[in-house]
Amino acid sequence: MEHSHHPHAIRDRIEEGPKTSYLSDWVYGGIDGAITTFAIVAGVVGADLSTRVILILGAANIIADGFSMAASNYSGTKAELDDYRRHRAYEEEQVETIPEGERMEVREIFRAKGFSGDDLERVVDVITADKTRWVDTMMVEEYGMPTTYRDPVKSGMCTFAAFILCGLAPLIPFFFSFPNPFETAIALTGLVFFGIGSIKSQWSTQSWLRSGLETLGIGLAAAAIAWGIGHVLKSAFL
């Protein structure tokens, strides 16, 4: 979060504008991929089924659930973008057809921020002198919408890639026939959970250690529930 306050650095940063981040998509896909796949592994192990079943169900989950997550994220992100475009088109029409009414809105927005008199009128004149700047201001101040949005396709692809990469972790020990595959899967998936949580701390107020442990706890809790259900169902039906 630290950045230079040298005049040139400030100017370059402001002119460049806010950057679009896909970190949340990676974290979202990674956590769900690791949790759901490990929960399946734990459930199958709890039911004392074969390694073949673990690999089949795990692979099916990675592909099907990963695609579902990616499609859902794509749809949600696209809905946000479509909503922004709808509001922007409406605001552009208002600026064209009812400019004085829109100027009054700008005036009231900045009056509420403490501007008055000549300063207020100067701000209104500067903002409304450029229609793009005018509409940008209304989108942020009137509707509370951000100025940048993630690309829906990139969001979906990031989610799918993270889901697959992290979802493979619980299956690796079984695929390569490790001596103690389930115990190794627990350790490997635990590292993935902790790593994801640590990365997630970059956009939260939590420390990397606390965020990592929190995500690890959530993942292990989901796995414990799945293992318990598998064990109970095995006792009841097998």
Tab-separated table of N, CA and C in Angstrom, residues 3-158:
chain	number	residue	atom	x	y	z
A	3	HIS	N	3.369	4.144	-1.175
A	3	HIS	CA	3.748	4.684	-2.466
A	3	HIS	C	4.409	6.036	-2.268
A	4	SER	N	5.145	6.457	-3.273
A	4	SER	CA	5.903	7.694	-3.192
A	4	SER	C	4.985	8.913	-3.241
A	5	HIS	N	5.401	9.962	-2.505
A	5	HIS	CA	4.663	11.219	-2.546
A	5	HIS	C	5.464	12.303	-3.261
A	6	HIS	N	6.406	11.877	-4.079
A	6	HIS	CA	7.108	12.828	-4.932
A	6	HIS	C	6.105	13.370	-5.951
A	7	PRO	N	6.165	14.667	-6.253
A	7	PRO	CA	5.175	15.268	-7.171
A	7	PRO	C	5.000	14.507	-8.482
A	8	HIS	N	6.121	14.080	-9.094
A	8	HIS	CA	6.015	13.359	-10.363
A	8	HIS	C	5.344	12.000	-10.166
A	9	ALA	N	5.685	11.326	-9.064
A	9	ALA	CA	5.090	10.012	-8.787
A	9	ALA	C	3.596	10.144	-8.538
A	10	ILE	N	3.214	11.190	-7.818
A	10	ILE	CA	1.794	11.426	-7.546
A	10	ILE	C	1.046	11.694	-8.847
A	11	ARG	N	1.622	12.534	-9.700
A	11	ARG	CA	0.972	12.872	-10.968
A	11	ARG	C	0.807	11.631	-11.848
A	12	ASP	N	1.868	10.836	-11.941
A	12	ASP	CA	1.800	9.623	-12.766
A	12	ASP	C	0.762	8.651	-12.231
A	13	ARG	N	0.695	8.514	-10.904
A	13	ARG	CA	-0.237	7.571	-10.295
A	13	ARG	C	-1.685	8.006	-10.507
A	14	ILE	N	-1.935	9.292	-10.363
A	14	ILE	CA	-3.298	9.803	-10.541
A	14	ILE	C	-3.719	9.710	-12.002
A	15	GLU	N	-2.813	10.039	-12.915
A	15	GLU	CA	-3.135	9.972	-14.341
A	15	GLU	C	-3.370	8.539	-14.796
A	16	GLU	N	-2.649	7.603	-14.188
A	16	GLU	CA	-2.815	6.189	-14.550
A	16	GLU	C	-4.175	5.660	-14.121
A	17	GLY	N	-4.689	6.193	-13.017
A	17	GLY	CA	-5.998	5.775	-12.530
A	17	GLY	C	-5.927	4.494	-11.716
A	18	PRO	N	-7.039	4.107	-11.114
A	18	PRO	CA	-7.059	2.887	-10.296
A	18	PRO	C	-6.850	1.636	-11.136
A	19	LYS	N	-6.134	0.667	-10.566
A	19	LYS	CA	-5.870	-0.586	-11.275
A	19	LYS	C	-6.938	-1.618	-10.947
A	20	THR	N	-7.236	-2.447	-11.916
A	20	THR	CA	-8.199	-3.524	-11.715
A	20	THR	C	-7.479	-4.740	-11.142
A	21	SER	N	-7.977	-5.243	-10.021
A	21	SER	CA	-7.353	-6.396	-9.366
A	21	SER	C	-8.252	-7.625	-9.482
A	22	TYR	N	-7.630	-8.757	-9.772
A	22	TYR	CA	-8.349	-10.031	-9.846
A	22	TYR	C	-7.955	-10.946	-8.690
A	23	LEU	N	-7.358	-10.352	-7.654
A	23	LEU	CA	-6.924	-11.132	-6.499
A	23	LEU	C	-8.095	-11.845	-5.835
A	24	SER	N	-9.223	-11.150	-5.709
A	24	SER	CA	-10.381	-11.761	-5.053
A	24	SER	C	-10.890	-12.972	-5.824
A	25	ASP	N	-10.786	-12.941	-7.162
A	25	ASP	CA	-11.224	-14.080	-7.969
A	25	ASP	C	-10.327	-15.294	-7.734
A	26	TRP	N	-9.020	-15.044	-7.627
A	26	TRP	CA	-8.084	-16.136	-7.348
A	26	TRP	C	-8.335	-16.734	-5.967
A	27	VAL	N	-8.529	-15.855	-4.982
A	27	VAL	CA	-8.770	-16.331	-3.616
A	27	VAL	C	-10.089	-17.089	-3.544
A	28	TYR	N	-11.115	-16.539	-4.163
A	28	TYR	CA	-12.442	-17.155	-4.189
A	28	TYR	C	-12.389	-18.554	-4.790
A	29	GLY	N	-11.764	-18.675	-5.958
A	29	GLY	CA	-11.665	-19.978	-6.610
A	29	GLY	C	-10.760	-20.931	-5.871
A	30	GLY	N	-9.651	-20.416	-5.344
A	30	GLY	CA	-8.701	-21.274	-4.647
A	30	GLY	C	-9.263	-21.884	-3.386
A	31	ILE	N	-9.917	-21.062	-2.572
A	31	ILE	CA	-10.499	-21.566	-1.324
A	31	ILE	C	-11.567	-22.609	-1.617
A	32	ASP	N	-12.456	-22.305	-2.545
A	32	ASP	CA	-13.542	-23.249	-2.828
A	32	ASP	C	-13.014	-24.530	-3.461
A	33	GLY	N	-12.013	-24.407	-4.331
A	33	GLY	CA	-11.445	-25.598	-4.952
A	33	GLY	C	-10.812	-26.525	-3.942
A	34	ALA	N	-10.032	-25.963	-3.034
A	34	ALA	CA	-9.367	-26.784	-2.021
A	34	ALA	C	-10.369	-27.383	-1.043
A	35	ILE	N	-11.333	-26.571	-0.600
A	35	ILE	CA	-12.296	-27.044	0.399
A	35	ILE	C	-13.197	-28.140	-0.163
A	36	THR	N	-13.788	-27.903	-1.331
A	36	THR	CA	-14.747	-28.886	-1.853
A	36	THR	C	-14.074	-30.198	-2.236
A	37	THR	N	-12.894	-30.107	-2.849
A	37	THR	CA	-12.206	-31.346	-3.233
A	37	THR	C	-11.730	-32.112	-2.013
A	38	PHE	N	-11.186	-31.394	-1.031
A	38	PHE	CA	-10.724	-32.072	0.177
A	38	PHE	C	-11.898	-32.647	0.962
A	39	ALA	N	-13.034	-31.942	0.938
A	39	ALA	CA	-14.218	-32.464	1.620
A	39	ALA	C	-14.676	-33.770	0.972
A	40	ILE	N	-14.600	-33.842	-0.354
A	40	ILE	CA	-14.955	-35.084	-1.054
A	40	ILE	C	-13.989	-36.201	-0.677
A	41	VAL	N	-12.692	-35.884	-0.678
A	41	VAL	CA	-11.686	-36.880	-0.299
A	41	VAL	C	-11.934	-37.379	1.121
A	42	ALA	N	-12.188	-36.443	2.035
A	42	ALA	CA	-12.418	-36.820	3.426
A	42	ALA	C	-13.677	-37.664	3.566
A	43	GLY	N	-14.722	-37.310	2.825
A	43	GLY	CA	-15.962	-38.079	2.889
A	43	GLY	C	-15.788	-39.492	2.367
A	44	VAL	N	-15.051	-39.644	1.273
A	44	VAL	CA	-14.822	-40.975	0.697
A	44	VAL	C	-13.940	-41.811	1.611
A	45	VAL	N	-12.921	-41.172	2.190
A	45	VAL	CA	-12.061	-41.895	3.136
A	45	VAL	C	-12.861	-42.306	4.361
A	46	GLY	N	-13.740	-41.404	4.821
A	46	GLY	CA	-14.582	-41.735	5.969
A	46	GLY	C	-15.498	-42.906	5.686
A	47	ALA	N	-15.909	-43.052	4.443
A	47	ALA	CA	-16.765	-44.175	4.047
A	47	ALA	C	-15.945	-45.415	3.702
A	48	ASP	N	-14.617	-45.281	3.778
A	48	ASP	CA	-13.695	-46.398	3.533
A	48	ASP	C	-13.854	-46.958	2.120
A	49	LEU	N	-13.959	-46.043	1.144
A	49	LEU	CA	-14.052	-46.466	-0.250
A	49	LEU	C	-12.662	-46.448	-0.893
A	50	SER	N	-12.564	-46.918	-2.113
A	50	SER	CA	-11.265	-47.119	-2.748
A	50	SER	C	-10.655	-45.815	-3.262
A	51	THR	N	-9.344	-45.890	-3.533
A	51	THR	CA	-8.624	-44.756	-4.112
A	51	THR	C	-9.201	-44.389	-5.472
A	52	ARG	N	-9.640	-45.374	-6.220
A	52	ARG	CA	-10.235	-45.144	-7.540
A	52	ARG	C	-11.447	-44.222	-7.425
A	53	VAL	N	-12.275	-44.482	-6.411
A	53	VAL	CA	-13.461	-43.646	-6.194
A	53	VAL	C	-13.047	-42.223	-5.837
A	54	ILE	N	-12.021	-42.098	-4.999
A	54	ILE	CA	-11.525	-40.775	-4.607
A	54	ILE	C	-11.104	-39.975	-5.835
A	55	LEU	N	-10.340	-40.605	-6.710
A	55	LEU	CA	-9.834	-39.912	-7.891
A	55	LEU	C	-10.949	-39.554	-8.866
A	56	ILE	N	-11.903	-40.469	-9.037
A	56	ILE	CA	-13.012	-40.205	-9.961
A	56	ILE	C	-13.872	-39.047	-9.462
A	57	LEU	N	-14.276	-39.119	-8.193
A	57	LEU	CA	-15.127	-38.062	-7.638
A	57	LEU	C	-14.370	-36.740	-7.533
A	58	GLY	N	-13.096	-36.823	-7.167
A	58	GLY	CA	-12.298	-35.606	-7.051
A	58	GLY	C	-12.122	-34.915	-8.387
A	59	ALA	N	-11.814	-35.695	-9.422
A	59	ALA	CA	-11.640	-35.116	-10.758
A	59	ALA	C	-12.949	-34.532	-11.281
A	60	ALA	N	-14.038	-35.244	-11.037
A	60	ALA	CA	-15.347	-34.745	-11.471
A	60	ALA	C	-15.678	-33.430	-10.780
A	61	ASN	N	-15.343	-33.340	-9.495
A	61	ASN	CA	-15.603	-32.109	-8.753
A	61	ASN	C	-14.782	-30.949	-9.302
A	62	ILE	N	-13.502	-31.211	-9.563
A	62	ILE	CA	-12.629	-30.147	-10.049
A	62	ILE	C	-13.144	-29.578	-11.372
A	63	ILE	N	-13.545	-30.453	-12.273
A	63	ILE	CA	-13.985	-29.995	-13.592
A	63	ILE	C	-15.379	-29.366	-13.538
A	64	ALA	N	-16.337	-30.106	-12.969
A	64	ALA	CA	-17.727	-29.644	-12.979
A	64	ALA	C	-17.947	-28.464	-12.035
A	65	ASP	N	-17.502	-28.608	-10.783
A	65	ASP	CA	-17.722	-27.535	-9.817
A	65	ASP	C	-16.856	-26.329	-10.156
A	66	GLY	N	-15.648	-26.595	-10.677
A	66	GLY	CA	-14.790	-25.489	-11.086
A	66	GLY	C	-15.430	-24.669	-12.193
A	67	PHE	N	-16.008	-25.347	-13.177
A	67	PHE	CA	-16.692	-24.636	-14.260
A	67	PHE	C	-17.907	-23.884	-13.727
A	68	SER	N	-18.639	-24.524	-12.816
A	68	SER	CA	-19.818	-23.877	-12.237
A	68	SER	C	-19.438	-22.610	-11.481
A	69	MET	N	-18.364	-22.690	-10.694
A	69	MET	CA	-17.901	-21.518	-9.957
A	69	MET	C	-17.474	-20.409	-10.915
A	70	ALA	N	-16.739	-20.793	-11.964
A	70	ALA	CA	-16.272	-19.804	-12.931
A	70	ALA	C	-17.445	-19.147	-13.646
A	71	ALA	N	-18.427	-19.955	-14.038
A	71	ALA	CA	-19.601	-19.422	-14.725
A	71	ALA	C	-20.398	-18.496	-13.813
A	72	SER	N	-20.519	-18.876	-12.551
A	72	SER	CA	-21.246	-18.040	-11.590
A	72	SER	C	-20.533	-16.715	-11.372
A	73	ASN	N	-19.210	-16.775	-11.248
A	73	ASN	CA	-18.447	-15.546	-11.056
A	73	ASN	C	-18.522	-14.661	-12.294
A	74	TYR	N	-18.459	-15.279	-13.472
A	74	TYR	CA	-18.602	-14.533	-14.723
A	74	TYR	C	-19.954	-13.825	-14.768
A	75	SER	N	-21.008	-14.564	-14.440
A	75	SER	CA	-22.361	-13.996	-14.496
A	75	SER	C	-22.524	-12.864	-13.495
A	76	GLY	N	-22.002	-13.065	-12.280
A	76	GLY	CA	-22.120	-12.032	-11.258
A	76	GLY	C	-21.348	-10.775	-11.625
A	77	THR	N	-20.128	-10.957	-12.122
A	77	THR	CA	-19.310	-9.813	-12.520
A	77	THR	C	-19.931	-9.087	-13.710
A	78	LYS	N	-20.469	-9.843	-14.655
A	78	LYS	CA	-21.113	-9.234	-15.828
A	78	LYS	C	-22.366	-8.470	-15.417
A	79	ALA	N	-23.095	-8.993	-14.434
A	79	ALA	CA	-24.296	-8.303	-13.961
A	79	ALA	C	-23.929	-6.947	-13.355
A	80	GLU	N	-22.826	-6.906	-12.603
A	80	GLU	CA	-22.372	-5.641	-12.031
A	80	GLU	C	-21.991	-4.657	-13.136
A	81	LEU	N	-21.285	-5.158	-14.153
A	81	LEU	CA	-20.867	-4.302	-15.262
A	81	LEU	C	-22.069	-3.808	-16.060
A	82	ASP	N	-23.034	-4.689	-16.298
A	82	ASP	CA	-24.245	-4.296	-17.024
A	82	ASP	C	-25.027	-3.243	-16.248
A	83	ASP	N	-25.077	-3.403	-14.930
A	83	ASP	CA	-25.788	-2.437	-14.095
A	83	ASP	C	-25.107	-1.072	-14.164
A	84	TYR	N	-23.777	-1.087	-14.150
A	84	TYR	CA	-23.027	0.168	-14.269
A	84	TYR	C	-23.316	0.840	-15.612
A	85	ARG	N	-23.284	0.062	-16.675
A	85	ARG	CA	-23.530	0.620	-18.012
A	85	ARG	C	-24.939	1.179	-18.134
A	86	ARG	N	-25.898	0.502	-17.495
A	86	ARG	CA	-27.286	0.977	-17.535
A	86	ARG	C	-27.404	2.333	-16.845
A	87	HIS	N	-26.805	2.439	-15.649
A	87	HIS	CA	-26.856	3.703	-14.920
A	87	HIS	C	-26.102	4.803	-15.665
A	88	ARG	N	-24.984	4.439	-16.275
A	88	ARG	CA	-24.197	5.445	-16.980
A	88	ARG	C	-24.940	5.965	-18.210
A	89	ALA	N	-25.579	5.059	-18.948
A	89	ALA	CA	-26.349	5.482	-20.124
A	89	ALA	C	-27.473	6.429	-19.715
A	90	TYR	N	-28.115	6.117	-18.587
A	90	TYR	CA	-29.190	6.978	-18.089
A	90	TYR	C	-28.640	8.353	-17.708
A	91	GLU	N	-27.501	8.361	-17.024
A	91	GLU	CA	-26.920	9.624	-16.577
A	91	GLU	C	-26.448	10.457	-17.768
A	92	GLU	N	-25.898	9.808	-18.777
A	92	GLU	CA	-25.480	10.534	-19.986
A	92	GLU	C	-26.679	11.173	-20.680
A	93	GLU	N	-27.791	10.453	-20.695
A	93	GLU	CA	-29.014	10.999	-21.298
A	93	GLU	C	-29.509	12.208	-20.511
A	94	GLN	N	-29.442	12.122	-19.174
A	94	GLN	CA	-29.882	13.230	-18.333
A	94	GLN	C	-29.012	14.470	-18.544
A	95	VAL	N	-27.707	14.260	-18.677
A	95	VAL	CA	-26.798	15.382	-18.909
A	95	VAL	C	-27.116	16.062	-20.246
A	96	GLU	N	-27.501	15.267	-21.231
A	96	GLU	CA	-27.823	15.815	-22.550
A	96	GLU	C	-29.172	16.528	-22.571
A	97	THR	N	-30.161	15.951	-21.898
A	97	THR	CA	-31.534	16.464	-22.004
A	97	THR	C	-31.923	17.424	-20.882
A	98	ILE	N	-31.358	17.235	-19.699
A	98	ILE	CA	-31.706	18.106	-18.565
A	98	ILE	C	-30.420	18.598	-17.899
A	99	PRO	N	-29.576	19.331	-18.623
A	99	PRO	CA	-28.283	19.744	-18.066
A	99	PRO	C	-28.386	20.595	-16.807
A	100	GLU	N	-29.369	21.499	-16.755
A	100	GLU	CA	-29.478	22.365	-15.579
A	100	GLU	C	-29.850	21.571	-14.327
A	101	GLY	N	-30.719	20.581	-14.522
A	101	GLY	CA	-31.074	19.731	-13.388
A	101	GLY	C	-29.875	18.948	-12.884
A	102	GLU	N	-29.053	18.476	-13.815
A	102	GLU	CA	-27.851	17.732	-13.429
A	102	GLU	C	-26.816	18.646	-12.781
A	103	ARG	N	-26.746	19.901	-13.235
A	103	ARG	CA	-25.849	20.876	-12.596
A	103	ARG	C	-26.280	21.121	-11.159
A	104	MET	N	-27.581	21.182	-10.939
A	104	MET	CA	-28.084	21.377	-9.576
A	104	MET	C	-27.692	20.203	-8.681
A	105	GLU	N	-27.718	18.994	-9.245
A	105	GLU	CA	-27.316	17.825	-8.465
A	105	GLU	C	-25.841	17.908	-8.085
A	106	VAL	N	-25.004	18.308	-9.054
A	106	VAL	CA	-23.575	18.471	-8.763
A	106	VAL	C	-23.379	19.525	-7.680
A	107	ARG	N	-24.118	20.609	-7.790
A	107	ARG	CA	-24.016	21.688	-6.809
A	107	ARG	C	-24.374	21.190	-5.409
A	108	GLU	N	-25.447	20.427	-5.299
A	108	GLU	CA	-25.868	19.930	-3.986
A	108	GLU	C	-24.883	18.901	-3.429
A	109	ILE	N	-24.306	18.100	-4.320
A	109	ILE	CA	-23.318	17.106	-3.878
A	109	ILE	C	-22.136	17.795	-3.215
A	110	PHE	N	-21.633	18.850	-3.846
A	110	PHE	CA	-20.447	19.511	-3.306
A	110	PHE	C	-20.787	20.517	-2.213
A	111	ARG	N	-22.039	20.969	-2.176
A	111	ARG	CA	-22.470	21.783	-1.045
A	111	ARG	C	-22.436	20.935	0.233
A	112	ALA	N	-22.861	19.665	0.081
A	112	ALA	CA	-22.849	18.746	1.223
A	112	ALA	C	-21.428	18.423	1.679
A	113	LYS	N	-20.455	18.626	0.800
A	113	LYS	CA	-19.054	18.379	1.156
A	113	LYS	C	-18.396	19.597	1.798
A	114	GLY	N	-19.150	20.690	1.916
A	114	GLY	CA	-18.631	21.872	2.597
A	114	GLY	C	-18.274	23.035	1.698
A	115	PHE	N	-18.477	22.911	0.389
A	115	PHE	CA	-18.188	24.021	-0.523
A	115	PHE	C	-19.343	25.028	-0.489
A	116	SER	N	-19.008	26.298	-0.715
A	116	SER	CA	-20.054	27.324	-0.735
A	116	SER	C	-19.580	28.525	-1.548
A	117	GLY	N	-20.523	29.399	-1.896
A	117	GLY	CA	-20.191	30.634	-2.583
A	117	GLY	C	-19.484	30.428	-3.903
A	118	ASP	N	-18.464	31.275	-4.141
A	118	ASP	CA	-17.726	31.213	-5.407
A	118	ASP	C	-16.978	29.898	-5.571
A	119	ASP	N	-16.483	29.352	-4.466
A	119	ASP	CA	-15.768	28.073	-4.542
A	119	ASP	C	-16.689	26.972	-5.057
A	120	LEU	N	-17.917	26.967	-4.563
A	120	LEU	CA	-18.889	25.963	-4.995
A	120	LEU	C	-19.191	26.115	-6.478
A	121	GLU	N	-19.428	27.335	-6.920
A	121	GLU	CA	-19.759	27.559	-8.330
A	121	GLU	C	-18.580	27.215	-9.240
A	122	ARG	N	-17.359	27.490	-8.750
A	122	ARG	CA	-16.173	27.169	-9.545
A	122	ARG	C	-16.032	25.659	-9.720
A	123	VAL	N	-16.288	24.908	-8.648
A	123	VAL	CA	-16.224	23.447	-8.724
A	123	VAL	C	-17.263	22.920	-9.710
A	124	VAL	N	-18.477	23.451	-9.627
A	124	VAL	CA	-19.554	23.022	-10.524
A	124	VAL	C	-19.186	23.310	-11.978
A	125	ASP	N	-18.630	24.498	-12.227
A	125	ASP	CA	-18.260	24.869	-13.596
A	125	ASP	C	-17.171	23.951	-14.154
A	126	VAL	N	-16.181	23.647	-13.329
A	126	VAL	CA	-15.071	22.802	-13.791
A	126	VAL	C	-15.562	21.396	-14.109
A	127	ILE	N	-16.376	20.832	-13.229
A	127	ILE	CA	-16.850	19.457	-13.422
A	127	ILE	C	-17.775	19.356	-14.622
A	128	THR	N	-18.679	20.299	-14.773
A	128	THR	CA	-19.666	20.211	-15.852
A	128	THR	C	-19.128	20.703	-17.197
A	129	ALA	N	-17.899	21.204	-17.220
A	129	ALA	CA	-17.301	21.647	-18.481
A	129	ALA	C	-16.930	20.465	-19.368
A	130	ASP	N	-16.761	19.304	-18.782
A	130	ASP	CA	-16.415	18.098	-19.534
A	130	ASP	C	-17.452	17.023	-19.227
A	131	LYS	N	-18.152	16.546	-20.254
A	131	LYS	CA	-19.265	15.618	-20.018
A	131	LYS	C	-18.807	14.281	-19.446
A	132	THR	N	-17.644	13.814	-19.880
A	132	THR	CA	-17.144	12.551	-19.330
A	132	THR	C	-16.850	12.695	-17.845
A	133	ARG	N	-16.164	13.780	-17.487
A	133	ARG	CA	-15.870	14.039	-16.078
A	133	ARG	C	-17.161	14.244	-15.293
A	134	TRP	N	-18.108	14.900	-15.907
A	134	TRP	CA	-19.405	15.164	-15.282
A	134	TRP	C	-20.107	13.850	-14.943
A	135	VAL	N	-20.215	12.983	-15.935
A	135	VAL	CA	-20.890	11.699	-15.716
A	135	VAL	C	-20.103	10.828	-14.732
A	136	ASP	N	-18.775	10.833	-14.843
A	136	ASP	CA	-17.951	10.070	-13.896
A	136	ASP	C	-18.241	10.496	-12.461
A	137	THR	N	-18.340	11.804	-12.270
A	137	THR	CA	-18.611	12.334	-10.934
A	137	THR	C	-19.963	11.873	-10.424
A	138	MET	N	-20.979	11.905	-11.275
A	138	MET	CA	-22.316	11.492	-10.865
A	138	MET	C	-22.372	9.998	-10.553
A	139	MET	N	-21.632	9.203	-11.317
A	139	MET	CA	-21.634	7.760	-11.078
A	139	MET	C	-21.082	7.433	-9.698
A	140	VAL	N	-20.043	8.157	-9.306
A	140	VAL	CA	-19.428	7.910	-7.999
A	140	VAL	C	-20.243	8.544	-6.882
A	141	GLU	N	-20.602	9.806	-7.050
A	141	GLU	CA	-21.222	10.557	-5.964
A	141	GLU	C	-22.711	10.265	-5.783
A	142	GLU	N	-23.429	10.075	-6.889
A	142	GLU	CA	-24.875	9.847	-6.779
A	142	GLU	C	-25.211	8.376	-6.580
A	143	TYR	N	-24.513	7.503	-7.322
A	143	TYR	CA	-24.852	6.077	-7.272
A	143	TYR	C	-23.887	5.248	-6.433
A	144	GLY	N	-22.768	5.844	-6.052
A	144	GLY	CA	-21.803	5.108	-5.246
A	144	GLY	C	-21.133	3.973	-5.991
A	145	MET	N	-21.011	4.101	-7.312
A	145	MET	CA	-20.408	3.048	-8.126
A	145	MET	C	-18.933	3.333	-8.376
A	146	PRO	N	-18.089	2.298	-8.384
A	146	PRO	CA	-16.661	2.500	-8.663
A	146	PRO	C	-16.433	2.892	-10.111
A	147	THR	N	-15.245	3.416	-10.373
A	147	THR	CA	-14.936	3.867	-11.731
A	147	THR	C	-14.344	2.756	-12.594
A	148	THR	N	-13.902	1.669	-11.985
A	148	THR	CA	-13.343	0.546	-12.743
A	148	THR	C	-14.052	-0.748	-12.366
A	149	TYR	N	-14.166	-1.638	-13.337
A	149	TYR	CA	-14.799	-2.941	-13.115
A	149	TYR	C	-13.927	-4.041	-13.711
A	150	ARG	N	-14.004	-5.207	-13.092
A	150	ARG	CA	-13.255	-6.352	-13.612
A	150	ARG	C	-13.905	-6.870	-14.894
A	151	ASP	N	-13.070	-7.410	-15.773
A	151	ASP	CA	-13.580	-8.037	-16.984
A	151	ASP	C	-14.216	-9.374	-16.609
A	152	PRO	N	-15.484	-9.606	-16.963
A	152	PRO	CA	-16.169	-10.842	-16.563
A	152	PRO	C	-15.457	-12.109	-17.019
A	153	VAL	N	-14.921	-12.097	-18.248
A	153	VAL	CA	-14.229	-13.284	-18.769
A	153	VAL	C	-12.967	-13.560	-17.959
A	154	LYS	N	-12.186	-12.526	-17.681
A	154	LYS	CA	-10.967	-12.703	-16.891
A	154	LYS	C	-11.298	-13.166	-15.475
A	155	SER	N	-12.371	-12.628	-14.902
A	155	SER	CA	-12.776	-13.046	-13.561
A	155	SER	C	-13.104	-14.531	-13.535
A	156	GLY	N	-13.885	-14.975	-14.525
A	156	GLY	CA	-14.242	-16.387	-14.596
A	156	GLY	C	-13.036	-17.275	-14.809
A	157	MET	N	-12.109	-16.851	-15.681
A	157	MET	CA	-10.918	-17.643	-15.960
A	157	MET	C	-10.013	-17.738	-14.735
A	158	CYS	N	-9.868	-16.640	-14.006
A	158	CYS	CA	-9.048	-16.657	-12.786
A	158	CYS	C	-9.642	-17.600	-11.751
